[in-house]
mmCIF file of C-alpha atoms and ligand atoms in Angstrom:
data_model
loop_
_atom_site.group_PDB
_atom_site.id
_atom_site.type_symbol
_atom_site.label_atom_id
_atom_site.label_comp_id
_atom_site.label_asym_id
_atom_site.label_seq_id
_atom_site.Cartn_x
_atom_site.Cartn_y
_atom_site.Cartn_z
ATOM 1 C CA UNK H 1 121.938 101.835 135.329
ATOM 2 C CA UNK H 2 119.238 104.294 133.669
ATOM 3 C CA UNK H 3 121.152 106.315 131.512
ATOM 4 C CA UNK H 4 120.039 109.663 129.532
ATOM 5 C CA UNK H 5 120.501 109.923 125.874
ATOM 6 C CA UNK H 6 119.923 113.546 123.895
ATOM 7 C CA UNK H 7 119.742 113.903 120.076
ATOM 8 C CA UNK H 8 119.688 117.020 118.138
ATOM 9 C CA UNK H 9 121.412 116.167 115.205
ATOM 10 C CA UNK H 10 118.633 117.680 113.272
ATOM 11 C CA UNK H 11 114.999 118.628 113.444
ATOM 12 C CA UNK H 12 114.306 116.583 116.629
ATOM 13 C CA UNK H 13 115.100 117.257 119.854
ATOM 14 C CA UNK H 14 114.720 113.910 121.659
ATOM 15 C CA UNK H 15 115.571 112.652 125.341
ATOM 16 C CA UNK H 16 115.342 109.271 125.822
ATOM 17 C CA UNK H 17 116.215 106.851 129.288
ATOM 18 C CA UNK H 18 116.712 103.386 129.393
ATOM 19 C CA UNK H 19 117.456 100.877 132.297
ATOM 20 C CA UNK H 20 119.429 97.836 131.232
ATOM 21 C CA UNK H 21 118.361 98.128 127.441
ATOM 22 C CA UNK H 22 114.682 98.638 128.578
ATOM 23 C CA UNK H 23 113.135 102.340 127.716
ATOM 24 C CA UNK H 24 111.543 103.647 130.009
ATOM 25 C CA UNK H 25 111.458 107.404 128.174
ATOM 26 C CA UNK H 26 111.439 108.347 124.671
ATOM 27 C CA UNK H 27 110.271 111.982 124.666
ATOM 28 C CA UNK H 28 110.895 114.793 121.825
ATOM 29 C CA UNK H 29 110.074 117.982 120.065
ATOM 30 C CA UNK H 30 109.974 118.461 116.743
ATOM 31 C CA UNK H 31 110.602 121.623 114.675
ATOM 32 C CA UNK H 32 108.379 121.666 111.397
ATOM 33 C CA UNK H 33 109.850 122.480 108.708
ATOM 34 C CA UNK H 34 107.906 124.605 105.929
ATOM 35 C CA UNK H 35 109.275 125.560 102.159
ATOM 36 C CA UNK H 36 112.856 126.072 102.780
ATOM 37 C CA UNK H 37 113.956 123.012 104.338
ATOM 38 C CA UNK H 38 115.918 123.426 107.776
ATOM 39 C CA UNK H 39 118.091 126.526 108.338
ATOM 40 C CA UNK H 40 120.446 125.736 111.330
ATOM 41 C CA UNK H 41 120.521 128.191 113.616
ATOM 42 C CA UNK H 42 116.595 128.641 113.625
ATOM 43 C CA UNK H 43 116.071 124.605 114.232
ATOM 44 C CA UNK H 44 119.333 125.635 117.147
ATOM 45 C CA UNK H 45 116.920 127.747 118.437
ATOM 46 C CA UNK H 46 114.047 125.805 118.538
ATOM 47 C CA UNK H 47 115.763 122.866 120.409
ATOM 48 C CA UNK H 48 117.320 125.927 122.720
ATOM 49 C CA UNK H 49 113.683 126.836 123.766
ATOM 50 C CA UNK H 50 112.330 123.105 124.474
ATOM 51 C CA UNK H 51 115.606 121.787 125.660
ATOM 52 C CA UNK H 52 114.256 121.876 129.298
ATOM 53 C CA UNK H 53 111.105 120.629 129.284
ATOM 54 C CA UNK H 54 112.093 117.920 126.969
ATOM 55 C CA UNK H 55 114.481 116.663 129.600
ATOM 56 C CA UNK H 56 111.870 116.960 132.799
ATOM 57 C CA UNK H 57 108.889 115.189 130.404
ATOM 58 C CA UNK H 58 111.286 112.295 130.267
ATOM 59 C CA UNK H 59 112.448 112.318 133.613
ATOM 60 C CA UNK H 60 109.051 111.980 135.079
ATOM 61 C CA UNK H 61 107.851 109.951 132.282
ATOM 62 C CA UNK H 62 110.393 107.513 133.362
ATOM 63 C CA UNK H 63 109.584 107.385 136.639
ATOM 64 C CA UNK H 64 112.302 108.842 138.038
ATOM 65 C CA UNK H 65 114.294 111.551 140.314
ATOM 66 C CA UNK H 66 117.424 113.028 138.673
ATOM 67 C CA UNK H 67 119.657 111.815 141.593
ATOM 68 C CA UNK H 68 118.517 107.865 139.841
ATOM 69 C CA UNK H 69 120.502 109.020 136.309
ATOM 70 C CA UNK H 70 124.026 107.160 136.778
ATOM 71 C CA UNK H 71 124.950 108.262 132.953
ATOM 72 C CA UNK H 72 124.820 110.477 129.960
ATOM 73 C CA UNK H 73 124.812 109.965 126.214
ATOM 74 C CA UNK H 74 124.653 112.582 123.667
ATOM 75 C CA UNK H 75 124.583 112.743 119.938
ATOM 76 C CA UNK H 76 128.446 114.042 118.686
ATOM 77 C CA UNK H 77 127.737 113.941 114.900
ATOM 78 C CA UNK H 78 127.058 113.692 112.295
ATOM 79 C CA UNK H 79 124.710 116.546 112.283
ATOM 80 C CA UNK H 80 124.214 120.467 111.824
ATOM 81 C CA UNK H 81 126.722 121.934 114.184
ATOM 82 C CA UNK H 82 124.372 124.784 115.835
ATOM 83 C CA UNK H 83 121.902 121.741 116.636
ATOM 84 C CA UNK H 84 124.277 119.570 117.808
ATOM 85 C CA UNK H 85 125.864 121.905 120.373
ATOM 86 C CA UNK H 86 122.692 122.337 121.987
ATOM 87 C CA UNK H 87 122.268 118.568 122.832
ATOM 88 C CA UNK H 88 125.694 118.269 123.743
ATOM 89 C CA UNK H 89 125.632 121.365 126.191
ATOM 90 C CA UNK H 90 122.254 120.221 127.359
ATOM 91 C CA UNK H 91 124.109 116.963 128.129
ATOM 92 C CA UNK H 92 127.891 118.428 129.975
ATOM 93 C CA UNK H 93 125.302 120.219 132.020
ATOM 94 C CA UNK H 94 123.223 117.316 133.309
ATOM 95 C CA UNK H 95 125.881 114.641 133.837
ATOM 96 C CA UNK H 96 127.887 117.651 135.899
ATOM 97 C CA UNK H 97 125.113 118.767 137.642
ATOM 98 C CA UNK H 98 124.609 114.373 138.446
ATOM 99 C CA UNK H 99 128.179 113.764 139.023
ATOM 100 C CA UNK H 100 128.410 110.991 136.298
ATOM 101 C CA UNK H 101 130.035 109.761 133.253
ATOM 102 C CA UNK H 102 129.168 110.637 129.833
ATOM 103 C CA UNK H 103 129.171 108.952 126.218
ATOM 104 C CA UNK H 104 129.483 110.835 122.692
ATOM 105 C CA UNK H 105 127.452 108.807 120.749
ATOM 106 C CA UNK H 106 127.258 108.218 116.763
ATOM 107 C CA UNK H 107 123.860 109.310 115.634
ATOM 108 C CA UNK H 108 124.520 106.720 112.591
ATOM 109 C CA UNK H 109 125.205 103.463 115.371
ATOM 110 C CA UNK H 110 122.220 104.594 116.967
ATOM 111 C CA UNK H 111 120.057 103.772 114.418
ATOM 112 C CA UNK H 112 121.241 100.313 113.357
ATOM 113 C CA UNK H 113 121.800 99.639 116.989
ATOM 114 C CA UNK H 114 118.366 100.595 117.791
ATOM 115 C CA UNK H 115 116.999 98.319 115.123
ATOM 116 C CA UNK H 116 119.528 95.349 115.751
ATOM 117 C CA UNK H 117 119.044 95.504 119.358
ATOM 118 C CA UNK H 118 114.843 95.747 119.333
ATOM 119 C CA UNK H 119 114.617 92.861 116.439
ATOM 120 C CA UNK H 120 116.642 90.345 118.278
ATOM 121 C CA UNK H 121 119.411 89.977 115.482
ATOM 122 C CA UNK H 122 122.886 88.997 116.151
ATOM 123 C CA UNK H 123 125.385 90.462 113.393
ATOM 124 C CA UNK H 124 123.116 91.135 110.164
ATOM 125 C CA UNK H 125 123.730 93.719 107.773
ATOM 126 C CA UNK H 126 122.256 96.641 107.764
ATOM 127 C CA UNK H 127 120.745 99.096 105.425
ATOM 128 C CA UNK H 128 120.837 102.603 107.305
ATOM 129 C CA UNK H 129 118.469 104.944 105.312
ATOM 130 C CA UNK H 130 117.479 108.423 106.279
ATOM 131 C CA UNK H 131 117.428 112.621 105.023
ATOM 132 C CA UNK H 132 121.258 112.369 104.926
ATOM 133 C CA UNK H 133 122.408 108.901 104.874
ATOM 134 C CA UNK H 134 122.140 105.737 102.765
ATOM 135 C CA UNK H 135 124.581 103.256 103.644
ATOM 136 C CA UNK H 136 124.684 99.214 103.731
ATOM 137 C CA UNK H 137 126.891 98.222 106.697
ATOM 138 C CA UNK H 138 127.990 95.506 108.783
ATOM 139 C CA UNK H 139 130.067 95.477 112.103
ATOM 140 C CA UNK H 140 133.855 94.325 111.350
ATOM 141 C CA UNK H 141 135.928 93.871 114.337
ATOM 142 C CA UNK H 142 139.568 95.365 112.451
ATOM 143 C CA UNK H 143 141.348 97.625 113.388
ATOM 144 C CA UNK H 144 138.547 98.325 115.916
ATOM 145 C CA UNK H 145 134.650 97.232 116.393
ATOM 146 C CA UNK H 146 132.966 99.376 114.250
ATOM 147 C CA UNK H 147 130.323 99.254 111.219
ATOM 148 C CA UNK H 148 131.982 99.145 108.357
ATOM 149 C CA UNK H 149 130.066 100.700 105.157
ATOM 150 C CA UNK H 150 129.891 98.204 102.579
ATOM 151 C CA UNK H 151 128.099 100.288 100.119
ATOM 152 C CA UNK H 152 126.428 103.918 100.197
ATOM 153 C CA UNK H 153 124.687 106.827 97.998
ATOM 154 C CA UNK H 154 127.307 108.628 95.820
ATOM 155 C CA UNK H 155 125.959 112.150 96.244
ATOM 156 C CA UNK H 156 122.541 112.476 99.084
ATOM 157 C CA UNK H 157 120.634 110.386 101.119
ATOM 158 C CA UNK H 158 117.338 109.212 100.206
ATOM 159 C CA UNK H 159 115.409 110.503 102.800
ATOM 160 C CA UNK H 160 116.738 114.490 101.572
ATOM 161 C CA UNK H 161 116.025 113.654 97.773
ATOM 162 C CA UNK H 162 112.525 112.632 98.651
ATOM 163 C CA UNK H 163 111.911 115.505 100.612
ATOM 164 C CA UNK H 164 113.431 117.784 98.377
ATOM 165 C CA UNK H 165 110.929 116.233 95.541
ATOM 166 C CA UNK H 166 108.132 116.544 97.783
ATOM 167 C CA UNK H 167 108.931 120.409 97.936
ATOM 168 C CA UNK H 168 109.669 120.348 94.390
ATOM 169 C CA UNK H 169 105.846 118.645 93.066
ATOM 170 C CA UNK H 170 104.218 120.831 96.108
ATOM 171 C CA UNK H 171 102.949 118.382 98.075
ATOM 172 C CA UNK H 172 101.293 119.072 101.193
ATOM 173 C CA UNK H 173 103.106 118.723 104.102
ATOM 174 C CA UNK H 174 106.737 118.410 101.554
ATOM 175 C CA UNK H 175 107.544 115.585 103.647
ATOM 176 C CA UNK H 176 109.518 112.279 101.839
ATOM 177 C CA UNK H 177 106.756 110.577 103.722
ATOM 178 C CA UNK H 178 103.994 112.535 102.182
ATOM 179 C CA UNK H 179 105.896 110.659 98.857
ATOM 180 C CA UNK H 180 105.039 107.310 100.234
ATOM 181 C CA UNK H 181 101.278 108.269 100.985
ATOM 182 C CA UNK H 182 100.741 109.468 97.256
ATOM 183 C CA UNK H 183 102.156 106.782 95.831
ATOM 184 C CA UNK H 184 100.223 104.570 96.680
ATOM 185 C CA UNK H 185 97.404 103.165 93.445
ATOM 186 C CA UNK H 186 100.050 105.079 91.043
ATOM 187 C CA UNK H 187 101.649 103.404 88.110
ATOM 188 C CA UNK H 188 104.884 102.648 86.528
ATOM 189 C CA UNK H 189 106.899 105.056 84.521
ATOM 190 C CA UNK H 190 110.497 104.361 83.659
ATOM 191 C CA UNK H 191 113.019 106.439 85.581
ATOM 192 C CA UNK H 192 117.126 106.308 85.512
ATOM 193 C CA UNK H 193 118.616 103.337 87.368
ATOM 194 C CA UNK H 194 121.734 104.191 88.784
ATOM 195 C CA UNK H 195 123.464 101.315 90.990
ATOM 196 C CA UNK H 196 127.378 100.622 90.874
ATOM 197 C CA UNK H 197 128.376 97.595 92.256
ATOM 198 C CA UNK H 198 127.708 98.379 95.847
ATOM 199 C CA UNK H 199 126.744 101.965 95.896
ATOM 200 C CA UNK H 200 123.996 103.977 94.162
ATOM 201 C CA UNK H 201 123.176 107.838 93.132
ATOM 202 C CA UNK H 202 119.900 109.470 93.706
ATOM 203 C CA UNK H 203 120.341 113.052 92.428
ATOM 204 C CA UNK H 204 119.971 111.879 88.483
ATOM 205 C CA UNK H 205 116.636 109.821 89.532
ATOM 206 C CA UNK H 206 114.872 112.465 91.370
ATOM 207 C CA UNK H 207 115.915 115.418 88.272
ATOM 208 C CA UNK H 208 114.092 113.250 85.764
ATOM 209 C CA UNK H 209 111.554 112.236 88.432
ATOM 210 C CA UNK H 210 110.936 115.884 88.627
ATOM 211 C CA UNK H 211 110.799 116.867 84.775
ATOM 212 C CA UNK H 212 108.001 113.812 84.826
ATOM 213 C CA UNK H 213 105.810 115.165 87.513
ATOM 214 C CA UNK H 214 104.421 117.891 84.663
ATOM 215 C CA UNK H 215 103.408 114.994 82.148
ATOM 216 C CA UNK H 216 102.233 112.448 84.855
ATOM 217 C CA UNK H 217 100.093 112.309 88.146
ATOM 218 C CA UNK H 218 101.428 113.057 91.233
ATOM 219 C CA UNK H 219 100.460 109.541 92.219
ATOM 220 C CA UNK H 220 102.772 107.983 89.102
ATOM 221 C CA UNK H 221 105.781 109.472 89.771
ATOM 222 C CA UNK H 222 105.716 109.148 93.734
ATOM 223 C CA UNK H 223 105.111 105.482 93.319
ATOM 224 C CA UNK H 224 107.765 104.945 90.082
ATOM 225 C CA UNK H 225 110.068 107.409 92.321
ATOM 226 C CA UNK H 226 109.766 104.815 95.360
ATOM 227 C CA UNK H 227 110.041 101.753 93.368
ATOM 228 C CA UNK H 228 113.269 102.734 91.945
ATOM 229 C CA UNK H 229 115.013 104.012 94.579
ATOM 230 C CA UNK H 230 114.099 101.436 96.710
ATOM 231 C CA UNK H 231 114.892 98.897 94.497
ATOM 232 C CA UNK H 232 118.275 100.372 93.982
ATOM 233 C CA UNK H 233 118.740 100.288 97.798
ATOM 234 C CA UNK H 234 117.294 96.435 97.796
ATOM 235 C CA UNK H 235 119.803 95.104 94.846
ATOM 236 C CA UNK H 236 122.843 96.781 96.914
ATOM 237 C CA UNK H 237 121.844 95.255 100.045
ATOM 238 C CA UNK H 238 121.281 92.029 98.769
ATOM 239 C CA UNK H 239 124.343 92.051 96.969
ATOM 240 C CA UNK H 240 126.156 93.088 100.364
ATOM 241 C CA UNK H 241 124.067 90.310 102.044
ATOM 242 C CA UNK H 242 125.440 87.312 99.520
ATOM 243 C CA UNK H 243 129.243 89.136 99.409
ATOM 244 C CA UNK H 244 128.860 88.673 103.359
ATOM 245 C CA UNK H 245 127.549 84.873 103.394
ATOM 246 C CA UNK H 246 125.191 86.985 106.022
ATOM 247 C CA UNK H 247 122.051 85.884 107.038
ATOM 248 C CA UNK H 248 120.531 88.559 109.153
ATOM 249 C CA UNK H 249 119.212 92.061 107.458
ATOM 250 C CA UNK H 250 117.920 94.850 109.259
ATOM 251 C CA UNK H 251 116.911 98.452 107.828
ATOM 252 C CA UNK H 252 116.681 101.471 109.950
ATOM 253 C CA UNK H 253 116.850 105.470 109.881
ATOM 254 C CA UNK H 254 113.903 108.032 108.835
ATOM 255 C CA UNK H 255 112.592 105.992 106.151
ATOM 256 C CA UNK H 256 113.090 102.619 107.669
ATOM 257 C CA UNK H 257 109.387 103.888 108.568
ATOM 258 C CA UNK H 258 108.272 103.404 104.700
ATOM 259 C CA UNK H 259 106.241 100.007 104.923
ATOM 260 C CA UNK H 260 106.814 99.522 101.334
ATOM 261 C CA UNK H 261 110.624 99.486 101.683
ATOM 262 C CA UNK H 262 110.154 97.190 104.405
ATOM 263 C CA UNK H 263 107.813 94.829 102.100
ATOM 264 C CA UNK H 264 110.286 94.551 99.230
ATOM 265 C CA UNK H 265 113.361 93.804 101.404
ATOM 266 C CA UNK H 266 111.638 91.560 103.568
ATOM 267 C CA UNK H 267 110.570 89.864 100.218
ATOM 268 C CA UNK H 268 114.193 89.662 99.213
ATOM 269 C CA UNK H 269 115.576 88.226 102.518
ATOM 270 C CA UNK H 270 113.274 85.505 102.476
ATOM 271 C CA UNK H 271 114.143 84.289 99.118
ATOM 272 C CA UNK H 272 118.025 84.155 100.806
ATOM 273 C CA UNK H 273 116.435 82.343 103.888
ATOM 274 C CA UNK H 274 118.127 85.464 105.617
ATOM 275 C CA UNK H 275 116.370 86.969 109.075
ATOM 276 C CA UNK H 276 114.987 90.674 108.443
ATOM 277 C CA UNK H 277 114.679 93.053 111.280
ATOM 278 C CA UNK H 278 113.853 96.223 112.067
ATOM 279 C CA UNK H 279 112.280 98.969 115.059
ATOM 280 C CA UNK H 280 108.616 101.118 115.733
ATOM 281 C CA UNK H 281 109.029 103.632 114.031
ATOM 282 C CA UNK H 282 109.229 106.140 117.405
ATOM 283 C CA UNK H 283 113.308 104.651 117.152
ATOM 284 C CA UNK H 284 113.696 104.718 113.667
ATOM 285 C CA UNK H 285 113.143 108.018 113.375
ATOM 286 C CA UNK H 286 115.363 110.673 115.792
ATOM 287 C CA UNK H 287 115.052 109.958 118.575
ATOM 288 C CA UNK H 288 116.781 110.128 122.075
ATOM 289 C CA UNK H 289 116.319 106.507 122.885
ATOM 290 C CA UNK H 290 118.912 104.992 120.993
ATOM 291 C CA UNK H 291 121.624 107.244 121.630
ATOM 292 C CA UNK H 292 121.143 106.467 125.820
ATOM 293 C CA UNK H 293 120.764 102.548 124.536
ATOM 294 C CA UNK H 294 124.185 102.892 123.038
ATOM 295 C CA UNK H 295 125.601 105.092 125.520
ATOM 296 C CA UNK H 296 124.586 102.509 128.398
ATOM 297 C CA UNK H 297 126.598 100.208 126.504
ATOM 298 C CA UNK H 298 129.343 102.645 126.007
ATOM 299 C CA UNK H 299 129.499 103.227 129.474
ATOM 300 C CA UNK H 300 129.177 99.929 130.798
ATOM 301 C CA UNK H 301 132.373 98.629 128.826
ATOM 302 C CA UNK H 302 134.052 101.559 130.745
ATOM 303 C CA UNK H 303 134.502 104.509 127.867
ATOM 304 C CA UNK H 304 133.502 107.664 128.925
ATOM 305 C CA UNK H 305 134.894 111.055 127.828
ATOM 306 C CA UNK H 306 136.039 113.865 130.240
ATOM 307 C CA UNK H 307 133.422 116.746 130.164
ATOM 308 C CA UNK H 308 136.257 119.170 129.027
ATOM 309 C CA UNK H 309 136.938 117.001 125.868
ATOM 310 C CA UNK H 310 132.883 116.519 125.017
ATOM 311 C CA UNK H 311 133.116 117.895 121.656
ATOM 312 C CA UNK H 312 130.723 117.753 118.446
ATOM 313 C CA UNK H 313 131.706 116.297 114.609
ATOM 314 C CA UNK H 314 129.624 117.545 112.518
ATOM 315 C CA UNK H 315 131.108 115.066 110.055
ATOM 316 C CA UNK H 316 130.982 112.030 112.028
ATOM 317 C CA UNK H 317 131.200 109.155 110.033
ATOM 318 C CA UNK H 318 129.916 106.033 111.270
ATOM 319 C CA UNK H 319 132.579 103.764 110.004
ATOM 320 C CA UNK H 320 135.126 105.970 112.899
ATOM 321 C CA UNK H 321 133.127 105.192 116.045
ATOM 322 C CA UNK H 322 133.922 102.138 118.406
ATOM 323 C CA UNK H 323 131.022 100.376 118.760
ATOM 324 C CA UNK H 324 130.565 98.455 122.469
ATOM 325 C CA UNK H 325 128.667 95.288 122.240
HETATM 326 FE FE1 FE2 N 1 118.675 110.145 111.931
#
């Protein structure tokens, strides 16, 4: 079955199609966002105006008619609401105008199923880390299959403090991964530490980080910014990796894309003899391909949602969504 799969959760607007777990389209837009971070209803409108062309790039790209499309997915939450209802109207249209079923997906499962499913793991745990989300799950099958959060960030997600602190310092393009390029060659200086057994703050870190950045070099704090918070995130998930006698870790979201992070947990799951996992980068950040990759499943174990009850959650929480194996 090649099944369709919209995201526009946020700044991307992504259409993805895959065929039996293969993809065979992973096309997006992007809105760029300058000094004041993302104001919904202009990123709305940005994803209104490339909707379409979006959706034919990855229809051709893919090699295919829309008559061969046997199923929909779309991103339900979480997400900004004005963004979200344009990938989910995007999506009632197409699987009406195709006659055929479609899935609400969780933008959250897509990214850990995205990594799970592209590093050949089984059941590890999984560190989801992105602008609004930093959470260490694993799938539990009570009451119902679904990832259940083990551990996550008391206040935001690690991808929005380092962008914020890239805006903050002025760094050029404020992007969290503009962070990881400048912090590279920078040295150590102490910053606040704050884990609590299984979950972890960021807002405390990245004041004091930015109080620093006018007695030390742009290169010190980025670097002493990313070694704490990642090592915050890599003592949580290794705790949650012992507490679950697991031995498969994956990382995925945004800045799953940091090859740092990906050094120092890979470091840590070896020293556990655990597996570590994760995507490219073209799925760990937005993207349309693993919200049709879940959505395939979705629809192949039967659940689909009548067009007329396609709604959005802006609050979505990944621990409430079903997830199909
Ligand atoms: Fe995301």
């Amino acid at each position: 079955m090649a099944v369709i799969g919209i995201e526009s959760s946020a700044h991307t607007f992504g259409v993805g199609i895959v065929d039996n777990g293969k993809v065979l389209a992973n096309e997006k837009e992007m809105y760029r966002i300058g000094t004041t971070g993302m104001i919904p209803n202009e990123v709305a409108e940005f994803h209104v105006g490339n909707a379409g062309q979006v959706i034919k790039r990855a229809i051709l790209k893919a090699g295919l008619r829309m008559g061969d499309i046997t199923g929909v997915g779309y991103t339900r939450g979480p997400g900004m609401g004005p963004c979200l209802q344009v990938g989910q109207l995007s999506a009632k249209m197409l699987a009406k105008r195709m006659r055929v079923k479609i899935a609400p997906v969780n933008h959250g499962v897509g990214h850990i199923e995205a990594a799970r499913i592209f590093s050949g793991l089984r059941d590890p745990v999984a560190l989801y880390v992105s602008g609004g989300n930093s959470q260490i799950l694993k799938i539990s099958e009570k009451p119902f299959r679904h990832y259940r959060v083990l551990g996550e960030t008391f206040d935001i997600g690690i991808g929005n403090m380092l962008d914020s602190f890239a805006r903050e310092i002025k760094l050029n393009p404020a992007w969290g991964s503009t962070v990881d390029k400048v912090a590279k060659g920078g040295r150590y200086v102490q910053l606040p530490y704050n884990v609590k057994g299984m979950d972890f703050s960021f807002t405390g870190l990245a004041t004091k980080a930015a109080t620093l950045a006018k007695e030390h070099s742009k290169e010190d704090i980025c670097f002493s910014l990313e070694e704490t918070a990642f090592s915050m995130l890599c003592e949580t998930a290794e705790r949650a990796l012992l507490l679950t006698n697991s031995n498969e870790l994956c990382v995925c979201g945004g800045v799953a894309q940091s090859v740092r992070l990906r050094e120092m947990l890979g470091i840590m799951a070896r020293e556990h003899g655990a597996r570590f996992g994760f995507c490219a980068n073209e799925f760990n950040a937005d993207n349309g391909a693993m919200i049709a990759l879940v959505a395939e499943r979705m629809l192949r174990n039967g659940y689909s949602v009548p067009l007329a009850r396609c709604d959005i959650e802006q609050r979505y929480r990944v621990d409430s969504a079903v997830v199909f194996p």
